[in-house]
PDB file of C-alpha atoms in Angstrom:
ATOM      1  CA  GLN A 275      16.100  31.501 -30.397  1.00 80.00           C
ATOM      2  CA  GLN A 276      15.839  29.126 -27.464  1.00 91.00           C
ATOM      3  CA  PRO A 277      13.745  30.389 -24.514  1.00 95.00           C
ATOM      4  CA  VAL A 278      15.580  30.745 -21.222  1.00 96.00           C
ATOM      5  CA  GLN A 279      14.287  28.933 -18.161  1.00 97.00           C
ATOM      6  CA  SER A 280      15.058  29.796 -14.568  1.00 96.00           C
ATOM      7  CA  PRO A 281      16.025  28.446 -12.190  1.00 97.00           C
ATOM      8  CA  GLN A 282      18.012  25.571 -13.689  1.00 96.00           C
ATOM      9  CA  ALA A 283      17.303  23.393 -10.675  1.00 97.00           C
ATOM     10  CA  VAL A 284      15.300  23.552  -7.472  1.00 97.00           C
ATOM     11  CA  ILE A 285      14.995  21.287  -4.451  1.00 97.00           C
ATOM     12  CA  LEU A 286      11.854  21.412  -2.334  1.00 96.00           C
ATOM     13  CA  ARG A 287      10.308  19.684   0.634  1.00 97.00           C
ATOM     14  CA  GLU A 288       6.843  18.242   0.239  1.00 96.00           C
ATOM     15  CA  GLY A 289       4.245  20.946   0.668  1.00 96.00           C
ATOM     16  CA  GLU A 290       6.473  23.808  -0.457  1.00 97.00           C
ATOM     17  CA  ASP A 291       5.762  26.009  -3.475  1.00 96.00           C
ATOM     18  CA  ALA A 292       7.896  26.665  -6.550  1.00 96.00           C
ATOM     19  CA  VAL A 293       7.868  28.982  -9.554  1.00 97.00           C
ATOM     20  CA  ILE A 294       9.579  28.214 -12.858  1.00 97.00           C
ATOM     21  CA  ASN A 295      10.045  30.987 -15.392  1.00 97.00           C
ATOM     22  CA  CYS A 296      10.391  30.887 -19.170  1.00 97.00           C
ATOM     23  CA  SER A 297      11.548  33.976 -21.096  1.00 96.00           C
ATOM     24  CA  SER A 298      11.827  34.584 -24.797  1.00 94.00           C
ATOM     25  CA  SER A 299      13.444  37.336 -26.836  1.00 91.00           C
ATOM     26  CA  LYS A 300      10.825  36.878 -29.552  1.00 88.00           C
ATOM     27  CA  ALA A 301       7.154  37.751 -29.600  1.00 87.00           C
ATOM     28  CA  LEU A 302       5.212  34.657 -28.637  1.00 88.00           C
ATOM     29  CA  TYR A 303       1.932  33.206 -29.784  1.00 87.00           C
ATOM     30  CA  SER A 304       1.789  30.349 -27.299  1.00 89.00           C
ATOM     31  CA  VAL A 305       3.714  28.675 -24.510  1.00 92.00           C
ATOM     32  CA  HIS A 306       3.458  24.939 -23.815  1.00 92.00           C
ATOM     33  CA  TRP A 307       4.586  23.349 -20.548  1.00 94.00           C
ATOM     34  CA  TYR A 308       5.779  19.753 -20.253  1.00 96.00           C
ATOM     35  CA  ARG A 309       7.120  17.579 -17.452  1.00 96.00           C
ATOM     36  CA  GLN A 310       9.587  14.776 -18.073  1.00 97.00           C
ATOM     37  CA  LYS A 311      10.450  12.112 -15.527  1.00 96.00           C
ATOM     38  CA  HIS A 312      13.761  10.324 -15.732  1.00 93.00           C
ATOM     39  CA  GLY A 313      13.808   7.789 -18.546  1.00 91.00           C
ATOM     40  CA  GLU A 314      10.373   8.768 -19.806  1.00 94.00           C
ATOM     41  CA  ALA A 315       8.910  10.987 -22.518  1.00 94.00           C
ATOM     42  CA  PRO A 316       7.863  14.593 -21.933  1.00 96.00           C
ATOM     43  CA  VAL A 317       4.220  14.791 -20.868  1.00 94.00           C
ATOM     44  CA  PHE A 318       2.054  17.774 -21.744  1.00 92.00           C
ATOM     45  CA  LEU A 319       0.839  19.857 -18.792  1.00 92.00           C
ATOM     46  CA  MET A 320      -0.848  22.920 -20.280  1.00 89.00           C
ATOM     47  CA  ILE A 321      -0.835  25.495 -23.047  1.00 89.00           C
ATOM     48  CA  LEU A 322      -1.153  29.265 -22.747  1.00 89.00           C
ATOM     49  CA  LEU A 323      -2.185  31.324 -25.738  1.00 83.00           C
ATOM     50  CA  LYS A 324      -1.602  34.981 -26.434  1.00 78.00           C
ATOM     51  CA  GLY A 325      -4.595  36.839 -25.069  1.00 71.00           C
ATOM     52  CA  GLY A 326      -5.609  33.862 -22.980  1.00 65.00           C
ATOM     53  CA  GLU A 327      -6.188  33.549 -19.292  1.00 66.00           C
ATOM     54  CA  GLN A 328      -4.105  31.987 -16.601  1.00 65.00           C
ATOM     55  CA  LYS A 329      -4.472  28.224 -16.677  1.00 69.00           C
ATOM     56  CA  GLY A 330      -4.332  25.595 -14.035  1.00 68.00           C
ATOM     57  CA  HIS A 331      -5.250  22.122 -12.978  1.00 69.00           C
ATOM     58  CA  ASP A 332      -4.952  20.626  -9.558  1.00 73.00           C
ATOM     59  CA  LYS A 333      -2.176  22.549  -7.800  1.00 85.00           C
ATOM     60  CA  ILE A 334      -0.213  23.427 -10.954  1.00 91.00           C
ATOM     61  CA  SER A 335      -1.011  26.649 -12.754  1.00 91.00           C
ATOM     62  CA  ALA A 336       0.665  28.970 -15.246  1.00 92.00           C
ATOM     63  CA  SER A 337       0.508  32.516 -16.527  1.00 91.00           C
ATOM     64  CA  PHE A 338       1.624  34.269 -19.702  1.00 91.00           C
ATOM     65  CA  ASN A 339       2.796  37.874 -19.744  1.00 89.00           C
ATOM     66  CA  GLU A 340       2.649  38.899 -23.397  1.00 86.00           C
ATOM     67  CA  LYS A 341       4.373  42.234 -22.860  1.00 87.00           C
ATOM     68  CA  LYS A 342       7.379  40.617 -21.247  1.00 89.00           C
ATOM     69  CA  GLN A 343       7.261  37.493 -23.466  1.00 90.00           C
ATOM     70  CA  GLN A 344       7.432  35.480 -20.295  1.00 93.00           C
ATOM     71  CA  SER A 345       5.526  32.567 -18.824  1.00 94.00           C
ATOM     72  CA  SER A 346       5.624  31.249 -15.286  1.00 94.00           C
ATOM     73  CA  LEU A 347       4.654  27.826 -13.969  1.00 95.00           C
ATOM     74  CA  TYR A 348       3.425  27.689 -10.367  1.00 95.00           C
ATOM     75  CA  LEU A 349       3.570  24.500  -8.342  1.00 95.00           C
ATOM     76  CA  THR A 350       1.654  24.785  -5.085  1.00 93.00           C
ATOM     77  CA  ALA A 351       1.970  22.454  -2.103  1.00 93.00           C
ATOM     78  CA  SER A 352       4.379  20.243  -4.042  1.00 93.00           C
ATOM     79  CA  GLN A 353       4.079  16.477  -3.933  1.00 94.00           C
ATOM     80  CA  LEU A 354       6.741  13.822  -4.474  1.00 95.00           C
ATOM     81  CA  SER A 355       5.136  13.079  -7.852  1.00 94.00           C
ATOM     82  CA  TYR A 356       6.011  16.589  -9.045  1.00 95.00           C
ATOM     83  CA  SER A 357       9.693  15.665  -9.289  1.00 97.00           C
ATOM     84  CA  GLY A 358      11.093  15.778 -12.808  1.00 97.00           C
ATOM     85  CA  THR A 359      12.352  18.169 -15.420  1.00 97.00           C
ATOM     86  CA  TYR A 360      10.006  20.900 -16.607  1.00 97.00           C
ATOM     87  CA  PHE A 361      10.287  22.281 -20.128  1.00 97.00           C
ATOM     88  CA  CYS A 362       8.616  25.225 -21.731  1.00 96.00           C
ATOM     89  CA  GLY A 363       8.093  25.126 -25.485  1.00 94.00           C
ATOM     90  CA  THR A 364       7.396  28.368 -27.304  1.00 92.00           C
ATOM     91  CA  GLU A 365       5.647  29.046 -30.584  1.00 88.00           C
ATOM     92  CA  SER A 366       6.349  32.388 -32.223  1.00 83.00           C
ATOM     93  CA  SER A 367       3.902  32.298 -35.073  1.00 70.00           C
ATOM     94  CA  ALA A 368       0.141  32.486 -35.146  1.00 65.00           C
ATOM     95  CA  SER A 369       0.248  30.390 -38.296  1.00 65.00           C
ATOM     96  CA  ASN A 370      -0.147  27.330 -36.101  1.00 71.00           C
ATOM     97  CA  THR A 371       2.694  25.279 -37.513  1.00 79.00           C
ATOM     98  CA  GLY A 372       2.970  23.463 -34.219  1.00 83.00           C
ATOM     99  CA  LYS A 373       6.730  23.970 -34.231  1.00 87.00           C
ATOM    100  CA  LEU A 374       8.007  24.516 -30.683  1.00 90.00           C
ATOM    101  CA  ILE A 375      11.386  25.670 -29.459  1.00 91.00           C
ATOM    102  CA  PHE A 376      12.102  24.146 -26.052  1.00 94.00           C
ATOM    103  CA  GLY A 377      13.986  25.697 -23.168  1.00 95.00           C
ATOM    104  CA  GLN A 378      16.857  23.858 -21.550  1.00 95.00           C
ATOM    105  CA  GLY A 379      14.664  22.575 -18.725  1.00 96.00           C
ATOM    106  CA  THR A 380      14.323  23.076 -14.973  1.00 97.00           C
ATOM    107  CA  THR A 381      14.982  20.096 -12.748  1.00 97.00           C
ATOM    108  CA  LEU A 382      12.682  19.900  -9.750  1.00 97.00           C
ATOM    109  CA  GLN A 383      13.329  17.524  -6.884  1.00 97.00           C
ATOM    110  CA  VAL A 384      10.749  17.159  -4.136  1.00 97.00           C
ATOM    111  CA  LYS A 385      11.959  15.502  -0.964  1.00 96.00           C
ATOM    112  CA  PRO A 386       9.847  13.988   1.823  1.00 94.00           C
TER     113      PRO A 386
ATOM    114  CA  ASP B 217      -6.041   5.857 -24.944  1.00 73.00           C
ATOM    115  CA  ALA B 218      -4.299   7.005 -28.138  1.00 86.00           C
ATOM    116  CA  ARG B 219      -0.511   7.123 -27.958  1.00 94.00           C
ATOM    117  CA  VAL B 220       2.479   7.658 -30.173  1.00 97.00           C
ATOM    118  CA  THR B 221       4.488   4.446 -30.479  1.00 97.00           C
ATOM    119  CA  GLN B 222       8.171   4.094 -31.325  1.00 98.00           C
ATOM    120  CA  THR B 223      10.370   1.136 -32.158  1.00 97.00           C
ATOM    121  CA  PRO B 224      12.870  -0.002 -31.164  1.00 97.00           C
ATOM    122  CA  ARG B 225      12.928   1.274 -27.591  1.00 97.00           C
ATOM    123  CA  ASP B 226      16.635   0.604 -27.261  1.00 97.00           C
ATOM    124  CA  LYS B 227      19.277   0.163 -29.922  1.00 98.00           C
ATOM    125  CA  VAL B 228      22.965  -0.547 -29.501  1.00 98.00           C
ATOM    126  CA  THR B 229      25.027  -0.572 -32.658  1.00 97.00           C
ATOM    127  CA  GLU B 230      28.565  -0.148 -33.851  1.00 97.00           C
ATOM    128  CA  MET B 231      29.953   2.879 -35.602  1.00 97.00           C
ATOM    129  CA  GLY B 232      29.303   2.789 -39.327  1.00 97.00           C
ATOM    130  CA  GLN B 233      26.121   0.716 -39.126  1.00 97.00           C
ATOM    131  CA  GLU B 234      22.767   1.898 -40.437  1.00 98.00           C
ATOM    132  CA  VAL B 235      20.077   2.651 -37.877  1.00 98.00           C
ATOM    133  CA  THR B 236      16.364   2.977 -38.608  1.00 98.00           C
ATOM    134  CA  MET B 237      13.884   4.248 -36.046  1.00 98.00           C
ATOM    135  CA  ARG B 238      10.133   4.025 -36.553  1.00 98.00           C
ATOM    136  CA  CYS B 239       7.216   6.023 -35.246  1.00 98.00           C
ATOM    137  CA  GLN B 240       3.481   5.532 -35.441  1.00 98.00           C
ATOM    138  CA  PRO B 241       1.710   8.864 -34.794  1.00 97.00           C
ATOM    139  CA  ILE B 242      -1.684   9.156 -33.137  1.00 96.00           C
ATOM    140  CA  LEU B 243      -4.457   8.401 -35.615  1.00 95.00           C
ATOM    141  CA  GLY B 244      -5.856  11.620 -37.060  1.00 92.00           C
ATOM    142  CA  HIS B 245      -2.791  13.747 -36.310  1.00 93.00           C
ATOM    143  CA  ASN B 246      -1.417  15.496 -39.370  1.00 92.00           C
ATOM    144  CA  THR B 247       1.955  16.693 -38.069  1.00 94.00           C
ATOM    145  CA  VAL B 248       4.904  14.549 -36.977  1.00 96.00           C
ATOM    146  CA  PHE B 249       8.074  15.806 -35.287  1.00 97.00           C
ATOM    147  CA  TRP B 250      11.447  14.146 -34.703  1.00 97.00           C
ATOM    148  CA  TYR B 251      13.590  15.300 -31.762  1.00 97.00           C
ATOM    149  CA  ARG B 252      16.969  14.329 -30.373  1.00 97.00           C
ATOM    150  CA  GLN B 253      17.629  14.707 -26.654  1.00 96.00           C
ATOM    151  CA  THR B 254      21.048  14.768 -25.020  1.00 94.00           C
ATOM    152  CA  MET B 255      22.254  16.122 -21.692  1.00 89.00           C
ATOM    153  CA  MET B 256      24.346  18.774 -23.407  1.00 87.00           C
ATOM    154  CA  GLN B 257      21.943  19.998 -26.100  1.00 86.00           C
ATOM    155  CA  GLY B 258      18.560  19.300 -24.561  1.00 89.00           C
ATOM    156  CA  LEU B 259      15.606  18.739 -26.899  1.00 93.00           C
ATOM    157  CA  GLU B 260      16.578  19.526 -30.482  1.00 92.00           C
ATOM    158  CA  LEU B 261      14.081  19.526 -33.329  1.00 93.00           C
ATOM    159  CA  LEU B 262      15.478  17.519 -36.228  1.00 96.00           C
ATOM    160  CA  ALA B 263      12.599  17.573 -38.716  1.00 96.00           C
ATOM    161  CA  TYR B 264       8.863  17.712 -39.023  1.00 95.00           C
ATOM    162  CA  PHE B 265       6.165  16.735 -41.493  1.00 95.00           C
ATOM    163  CA  ARG B 266       2.681  18.000 -42.274  1.00 93.00           C
ATOM    164  CA  ASN B 267       0.355  15.595 -44.078  1.00 93.00           C
ATOM    165  CA  ARG B 268       3.428  13.447 -44.828  1.00 94.00           C
ATOM    166  CA  ALA B 269       5.298  16.271 -46.584  1.00 94.00           C
ATOM    167  CA  PRO B 270       8.533  17.553 -45.009  1.00 93.00           C
ATOM    168  CA  LEU B 271       8.125  21.102 -43.698  1.00 90.00           C
ATOM    169  CA  ASP B 272      11.469  21.684 -42.074  1.00 89.00           C
ATOM    170  CA  ASP B 273      14.521  19.482 -41.732  1.00 88.00           C
ATOM    171  CA  SER B 274      17.034  22.204 -41.019  1.00 88.00           C
ATOM    172  CA  GLY B 275      17.953  20.669 -37.674  1.00 89.00           C
ATOM    173  CA  MET B 276      19.106  17.445 -39.229  1.00 92.00           C
ATOM    174  CA  PRO B 277      22.688  16.637 -40.346  1.00 88.00           C
ATOM    175  CA  LYS B 278      21.935  16.116 -44.034  1.00 87.00           C
ATOM    176  CA  ASP B 279      24.900  13.962 -44.891  1.00 92.00           C
ATOM    177  CA  ARG B 280      23.918  11.049 -42.670  1.00 96.00           C
ATOM    178  CA  PHE B 281      20.325  11.572 -41.482  1.00 97.00           C
ATOM    179  CA  SER B 282      17.154  11.132 -43.458  1.00 96.00           C
ATOM    180  CA  ALA B 283      13.499  11.261 -42.446  1.00 97.00           C
ATOM    181  CA  GLU B 284      10.471  10.045 -44.356  1.00 96.00           C
ATOM    182  CA  MET B 285       6.765   9.321 -43.988  1.00 96.00           C
ATOM    183  CA  PRO B 286       5.956   6.414 -46.298  1.00 93.00           C
ATOM    184  CA  ASP B 287       2.330   6.625 -45.177  1.00 93.00           C
ATOM    185  CA  ALA B 288       0.166   8.421 -42.617  1.00 93.00           C
ATOM    186  CA  THR B 289       0.761   5.749 -39.987  1.00 95.00           C
ATOM    187  CA  LEU B 290       4.540   5.512 -40.224  1.00 97.00           C
ATOM    188  CA  ALA B 291       7.423   7.945 -39.908  1.00 98.00           C
ATOM    189  CA  THR B 292      11.041   6.815 -40.123  1.00 98.00           C
ATOM    190  CA  LEU B 293      14.352   8.356 -39.130  1.00 98.00           C
ATOM    191  CA  LYS B 294      17.447   6.792 -40.602  1.00 97.00           C
ATOM    192  CA  ILE B 295      21.106   7.324 -39.777  1.00 97.00           C
ATOM    193  CA  GLN B 296      23.704   6.014 -42.227  1.00 97.00           C
ATOM    194  CA  PRO B 297      26.502   5.674 -41.256  1.00 96.00           C
ATOM    195  CA  SER B 298      26.044   6.058 -37.511  1.00 97.00           C
ATOM    196  CA  GLU B 299      28.694   7.676 -35.318  1.00 97.00           C
ATOM    197  CA  PRO B 300      29.258   7.682 -31.540  1.00 97.00           C
ATOM    198  CA  ARG B 301      28.161  11.327 -31.350  1.00 95.00           C
ATOM    199  CA  ASP B 302      24.697  10.228 -32.551  1.00 97.00           C
ATOM    200  CA  SER B 303      24.139   8.487 -29.217  1.00 97.00           C
ATOM    201  CA  ALA B 304      21.018  10.080 -27.732  1.00 97.00           C
ATOM    202  CA  VAL B 305      17.333   9.516 -27.102  1.00 98.00           C
ATOM    203  CA  TYR B 306      15.258  10.146 -30.224  1.00 98.00           C
ATOM    204  CA  PHE B 307      11.652  11.181 -29.692  1.00 98.00           C
ATOM    205  CA  CYS B 308       8.824  11.284 -32.133  1.00 98.00           C
ATOM    206  CA  ALA B 309       5.835  13.526 -31.404  1.00 97.00           C
ATOM    207  CA  SER B 310       2.569  14.137 -33.236  1.00 95.00           C
ATOM    208  CA  GLY B 311      -0.215  16.716 -33.179  1.00 92.00           C
ATOM    209  CA  LEU B 312      -3.056  18.269 -35.186  1.00 89.00           C
ATOM    210  CA  PHE B 313      -2.041  21.667 -36.540  1.00 84.00           C
ATOM    211  CA  GLY B 314      -2.534  24.064 -39.421  1.00 75.00           C
ATOM    212  CA  GLN B 315      -6.300  24.255 -39.260  1.00 70.00           C
ATOM    213  CA  GLY B 316      -6.674  27.685 -37.752  1.00 64.00           C
ATOM    214  CA  PRO B 317      -5.983  28.834 -34.177  1.00 61.00           C
ATOM    215  CA  SER B 318      -5.561  25.774 -32.041  1.00 63.00           C
ATOM    216  CA  THR B 319      -5.074  24.735 -28.483  1.00 66.00           C
ATOM    217  CA  ASP B 320      -3.496  21.483 -29.584  1.00 79.00           C
ATOM    218  CA  THR B 321      -0.015  20.473 -28.623  1.00 84.00           C
ATOM    219  CA  GLN B 322       2.578  17.825 -29.366  1.00 91.00           C
ATOM    220  CA  TYR B 323       2.234  14.352 -27.873  1.00 94.00           C
ATOM    221  CA  PHE B 324       5.497  12.493 -27.421  1.00 97.00           C
ATOM    222  CA  GLY B 325       6.291   8.849 -27.964  1.00 97.00           C
ATOM    223  CA  PRO B 326       8.386   6.856 -25.459  1.00 97.00           C
ATOM    224  CA  GLY B 327      11.601   7.430 -27.395  1.00 97.00           C
ATOM    225  CA  THR B 328      14.376   5.283 -28.847  1.00 98.00           C
ATOM    226  CA  ARG B 329      17.574   5.203 -26.830  1.00 98.00           C
ATOM    227  CA  LEU B 330      20.420   4.886 -29.324  1.00 98.00           C
ATOM    228  CA  THR B 331      23.947   3.930 -28.326  1.00 98.00           C
ATOM    229  CA  VAL B 332      26.620   3.908 -31.004  1.00 98.00           C
ATOM    230  CA  LEU B 333      29.852   2.203 -29.927  1.00 96.00           C
TER     231      LEU B 333
END
């Protein structure tokens, strides 16, 4: 079952904040966040594990609510370089197959 | 800086022709994934391998698609015969999994953009 991301698209001005959500109907073991720029490959941002803590680097952080099977990606004081499509990939099994089911993506556009 | 490599980067072919895409995973990774990305369907998992053995190819149209790993440094995805609806970007990704709880993830190659006329 594909996770559902919201919103589908968001437009920001530089310096504004954004939150992208990823919800699953299945119990999750881990959530992986990627960013893809136009014409390029998805690039790994961070992974959140069941029972783990909120993660972050620079001004991008994420949380994982195990009870709700939901993860949120927080982009603070957005920069032009944050523009792209953000995907969450979910893993339902603790057997560590590495198999991820990706959401449909959230397109973020940061304007000057 | 270890990276997944894919060839060719772009391929234009005519309907009915055979297409072969190649992927070199990151050295030491034991799991290789093939994805197809289109605007309509997003990122779809076609197949994946662990230690060169196929684990799951349920996402792949069996009649025309085939995936193999002849050795640990090469994965191939073949389409025969190709059709216009196969036009998409095909990504290969690799990672190290199956060795207990892990914080590893998948690392994507640059993709092959396939256009079938």
